[in-house]
Short mmCIF file of C-alpha atoms in Angstrom, two decimals:
data_model
loop_
_atom_site.label_atom_id
_atom_site.label_comp_id
_atom_site.label_asym_id
_atom_site.label_seq_id
_atom_site.Cartn_x
_atom_site.Cartn_y
_atom_site.Cartn_z
CA MET Y 1293 61.70 -37.26 168.57
CA ASP Y 1294 62.34 -40.91 169.20
CA GLY Y 1295 62.18 -43.67 166.62
CA GLY Y 1296 58.98 -45.20 167.99
CA GLY Y 1297 55.69 -46.02 166.38
CA ALA Y 1298 52.30 -44.37 166.66
CA LEU Y 1299 51.10 -43.52 170.17
CA PRO Y 1300 47.60 -43.01 171.57
CA GLY Y 1301 46.58 -39.47 172.35
CA PRO Y 1302 44.17 -38.37 175.10
CA ASP Y 1303 41.27 -39.31 172.79
CA GLY Y 1304 42.67 -42.80 172.27
CA ARG Y 1305 43.52 -42.22 168.61
CA LEU Y 1306 46.92 -43.40 167.43
CA ARG Y 1307 49.10 -40.55 166.20
CA CYS Y 1308 52.66 -39.95 165.09
CA PRO Y 1309 54.54 -39.56 168.42
CA TRP Y 1310 55.27 -35.85 167.92
CA GLY Y 1311 51.53 -35.23 167.49
CA THR Y 1312 50.85 -36.36 171.05
CA THR Y 1313 53.26 -34.03 172.86
CA ALA Y 1314 51.21 -30.79 172.93
CA GLU Y 1315 47.71 -29.62 172.02
CA ASP Y 1316 49.16 -27.28 169.38
CA TYR Y 1317 51.00 -30.17 167.79
CA ALA Y 1318 47.93 -32.43 167.87
CA ALA Y 1319 45.76 -29.88 166.07
CA TYR Y 1320 48.42 -29.21 163.44
CA HIS Y 1321 49.14 -32.93 163.02
CA ASP Y 1322 45.46 -33.83 162.66
CA THR Y 1323 44.26 -31.07 160.35
CA GLU Y 1324 47.21 -29.64 158.41
CA TRP Y 1325 50.40 -31.68 158.28
CA GLY Y 1326 50.54 -33.82 155.16
CA HIS Y 1327 47.48 -32.22 153.55
CA ALA Y 1328 48.00 -30.91 150.02
CA VAL Y 1329 48.71 -27.17 150.00
CA HIS Y 1330 48.44 -25.22 146.76
CA GLY Y 1331 48.81 -21.56 145.89
CA ASP Y 1332 51.93 -19.44 145.53
CA ASP Y 1333 51.35 -17.38 148.68
CA ALA Y 1334 50.43 -20.43 150.79
CA LEU Y 1335 53.56 -22.29 149.69
CA PHE Y 1336 55.69 -19.19 150.19
CA GLU Y 1337 54.42 -19.00 153.77
CA ARG Y 1338 55.35 -22.62 154.41
CA LEU Y 1339 58.79 -22.13 152.84
CA CYS Y 1340 59.41 -19.13 155.07
CA LEU Y 1341 58.22 -20.84 158.24
CA GLU Y 1342 60.25 -23.98 157.56
CA ALA Y 1343 63.32 -21.80 157.04
CA PHE Y 1344 62.66 -19.92 160.29
CA GLN Y 1345 62.27 -23.29 162.05
CA SER Y 1346 65.79 -24.38 161.09
CA GLY Y 1347 67.63 -25.05 164.34
CA LEU Y 1348 64.51 -24.50 166.45
CA SER Y 1349 61.47 -26.49 167.56
CA TRP Y 1350 58.55 -26.45 165.12
CA LEU Y 1351 56.33 -25.85 168.15
CA THR Y 1352 58.06 -22.49 168.60
CA ILE Y 1353 57.17 -21.52 165.04
CA LEU Y 1354 53.64 -22.90 165.31
CA ARG Y 1355 52.93 -20.80 168.38
CA LYS Y 1356 54.28 -17.69 166.65
CA ARG Y 1357 52.59 -18.35 163.31
CA GLU Y 1358 49.88 -15.70 163.65
CA ASN Y 1359 52.55 -13.18 164.67
CA PHE Y 1360 54.56 -14.13 161.59
CA ARG Y 1361 51.49 -13.68 159.39
CA ALA Y 1362 50.82 -10.23 160.82
CA ALA Y 1363 54.47 -9.20 160.49
CA PHE Y 1364 54.84 -10.51 156.93
CA ALA Y 1365 51.59 -9.17 155.43
CA GLY Y 1366 49.95 -12.58 155.41
CA PHE Y 1367 52.91 -13.86 153.38
CA ARG Y 1368 51.43 -12.31 150.24
CA ILE Y 1369 54.43 -12.48 147.94
CA ALA Y 1370 53.86 -9.18 146.13
CA GLU Y 1371 53.55 -7.27 149.41
CA VAL Y 1372 56.57 -8.89 151.08
CA ALA Y 1373 58.62 -8.25 147.94
CA ALA Y 1374 57.89 -4.55 148.35
CA PHE Y 1375 59.12 -4.41 151.96
CA THR Y 1376 61.69 -1.67 152.55
CA ALA Y 1377 64.72 -1.32 154.80
CA GLN Y 1378 62.35 0.21 157.35
CA ASP Y 1379 60.23 -2.95 157.23
CA GLU Y 1380 63.32 -5.05 157.77
CA ARG Y 1381 64.19 -3.00 160.87
CA ARG Y 1382 60.60 -3.44 162.07
CA LEU Y 1383 60.87 -7.22 161.69
CA LEU Y 1384 64.20 -7.32 163.52
CA ALA Y 1385 62.56 -5.47 166.43
CA ASP Y 1386 59.40 -7.62 166.52
CA PRO Y 1387 59.43 -9.87 169.64
CA GLY Y 1388 56.52 -11.90 168.27
CA ILE Y 1389 58.63 -13.58 165.58
CA VAL Y 1390 62.07 -15.17 165.35
CA ARG Y 1391 64.42 -12.19 165.05
CA ASN Y 1392 67.17 -13.79 163.00
CA ARG Y 1393 68.66 -11.30 160.56
CA ALA Y 1394 69.82 -13.88 158.01
CA LYS Y 1395 66.43 -15.62 157.93
CA ILE Y 1396 64.50 -12.36 157.68
CA THR Y 1397 66.74 -11.14 154.87
CA ALA Y 1398 66.31 -14.47 153.09
CA ALA Y 1399 62.50 -14.28 153.38
CA LEU Y 1400 62.44 -10.82 151.83
CA GLY Y 1401 64.88 -11.84 149.11
CA ASN Y 1402 62.91 -14.99 148.34
CA ALA Y 1403 59.73 -12.92 148.00
CA ARG Y 1404 61.45 -10.66 145.48
CA VAL Y 1405 62.53 -13.68 143.47
CA ALA Y 1406 59.05 -15.24 143.50
CA ALA Y 1407 57.35 -11.92 142.71
CA ALA Y 1408 59.09 -11.89 139.34
CA TRP Y 1409 57.60 -15.26 138.37
CA ARG Y 1410 54.35 -15.90 136.54
CA PRO Y 1411 51.28 -16.60 138.71
CA GLY Y 1412 51.26 -20.25 139.73
CA GLU Y 1413 54.91 -20.80 138.90
CA LEU Y 1414 56.02 -21.42 142.48
CA ASP Y 1415 53.17 -23.90 142.94
CA ARG Y 1416 54.05 -25.73 139.72
CA LEU Y 1417 57.75 -25.80 140.56
CA VAL Y 1418 57.31 -27.19 144.07
CA TRP Y 1419 54.73 -29.79 143.06
CA SER Y 1420 56.81 -30.96 140.10
CA TYR Y 1421 59.10 -32.62 142.67
CA ALA Y 1422 56.35 -34.65 144.35
CA PRO Y 1423 57.48 -38.30 144.26
CA ASP Y 1424 55.40 -41.31 143.32
CA HIS Y 1425 53.32 -42.01 146.45
CA THR Y 1426 53.53 -45.76 145.80
CA ALA Y 1427 57.33 -45.80 145.62
CA ARG Y 1428 57.88 -45.96 149.39
CA PRO Y 1429 55.86 -47.96 151.92
CA ALA Y 1430 54.23 -46.13 154.81
CA PRO Y 1431 56.74 -45.67 157.63
CA ARG Y 1432 55.92 -47.64 160.76
CA THR Y 1433 58.24 -45.68 163.06
CA LEU Y 1434 59.78 -42.21 163.10
CA GLY Y 1435 63.11 -43.89 162.57
CA GLU Y 1436 61.96 -44.86 159.08
CA VAL Y 1437 61.14 -41.26 158.11
CA PRO Y 1438 64.04 -39.67 156.19
CA ALA Y 1439 65.41 -36.19 156.86
CA SER Y 1440 65.84 -35.58 153.14
CA THR Y 1441 65.34 -37.46 149.88
CA PRO Y 1442 66.64 -37.26 146.30
CA GLU Y 1443 63.52 -35.27 145.42
CA SER Y 1444 64.00 -32.75 148.23
CA THR Y 1445 67.66 -32.41 147.30
CA ALA Y 1446 66.67 -31.72 143.69
CA LEU Y 1447 64.00 -29.20 144.76
CA SER Y 1448 66.51 -27.46 147.02
CA LYS Y 1449 69.04 -27.28 144.20
CA GLU Y 1450 66.49 -25.80 141.77
CA LEU Y 1451 65.23 -23.21 144.26
CA LYS Y 1452 68.79 -22.16 145.06
CA LYS Y 1453 69.61 -21.93 141.35
CA ARG Y 1454 66.69 -19.54 140.96
CA GLY Y 1455 67.90 -17.34 143.82
CA PHE Y 1456 66.15 -18.71 146.92
CA ARG Y 1457 68.06 -18.92 150.20
CA PHE Y 1458 67.58 -21.01 153.37
CA VAL Y 1459 66.14 -23.85 151.31
CA GLY Y 1460 68.49 -26.77 151.99
CA PRO Y 1461 67.45 -30.38 151.31
CA THR Y 1462 66.19 -30.91 154.89
CA THR Y 1463 64.11 -27.71 154.81
CA ALA Y 1464 62.80 -28.68 151.37
CA TYR Y 1465 61.79 -32.10 152.68
CA ALA Y 1466 60.05 -30.59 155.70
CA LEU Y 1467 58.10 -28.46 153.21
CA MET Y 1468 57.21 -31.56 151.19
CA GLN Y 1469 55.97 -33.31 154.33
CA ALA Y 1470 53.98 -30.33 155.58
CA CYS Y 1471 52.38 -29.57 152.22
CA GLY Y 1472 51.35 -33.08 151.25
CA LEU Y 1473 53.89 -33.82 148.53
CA VAL Y 1474 54.69 -36.87 150.64
CA ASN Y 1475 52.61 -38.59 153.30
CA ASP Y 1476 54.86 -39.32 156.26
CA HIS Y 1477 52.12 -40.01 158.77
CA LEU Y 1478 53.01 -43.38 160.27
CA ALA Y 1479 51.23 -46.48 159.00
CA ASP Y 1480 49.12 -46.82 162.16
CA CYS Y 1481 48.39 -43.08 162.52
CA TRP Y 1482 44.68 -42.34 162.29
CA ALA Y 1483 45.35 -39.19 160.23
CA ARG Y 1484 47.27 -40.94 157.44
CA PRO Y 1485 44.31 -41.88 155.19
CA GLY Y 1486 43.03 -38.30 155.03
CA ALA Y 1487 46.37 -36.60 154.63
CA ALA Y 1488 46.14 -36.32 150.85
CA ALA Y 1489 43.08 -34.05 151.11
CA PRO Y 1490 43.84 -30.55 149.81
CA LEU Y 1491 43.78 -27.48 152.01
CA SER Y 1492 42.32 -24.34 150.46
CA ALA Y 1493 45.02 -21.89 149.50
CA ARG Y 1494 44.80 -18.68 151.48
#
């Protein structure tokens, strides 16, 4: 990604530059990214996918998302927490997902941690780190969008303290961006005004 401002897409609408590079990106940018996501399972899915994205293109993850959902029981925490060693071998052999042993092991371990919590606790924990939306002006270029913030660093630290893995400050901030805790659509991006709208939890 460069540090430029919003660019027109094929429909003439101004978008964050990354949202103009592929149809998959445009759809995700327009309808999901930055919208408020609630629900333990929905947030667990996003945490897992952001962790799997580490070191890779998000487009790779986006195009494999349905495969991930099928492989990980729809990211229903209780079901993933019950996965066995046989399930782990199945995941490691699945060409439809990212077959990274450390990330797969972390996803299963994180599910077991979250499964022990009260219903809604993951949602409450994540959203308790949402910053004041008025504290930072809308970024005008990608160069003004941070890779991590004090809030994402604090969220990462708390998740790690509770036993989560693959949740560094950058991954935590990507989660915050994707799930609407922050609105990092550029100032001139047509999708920015609607980005606070909630998405129904699956």
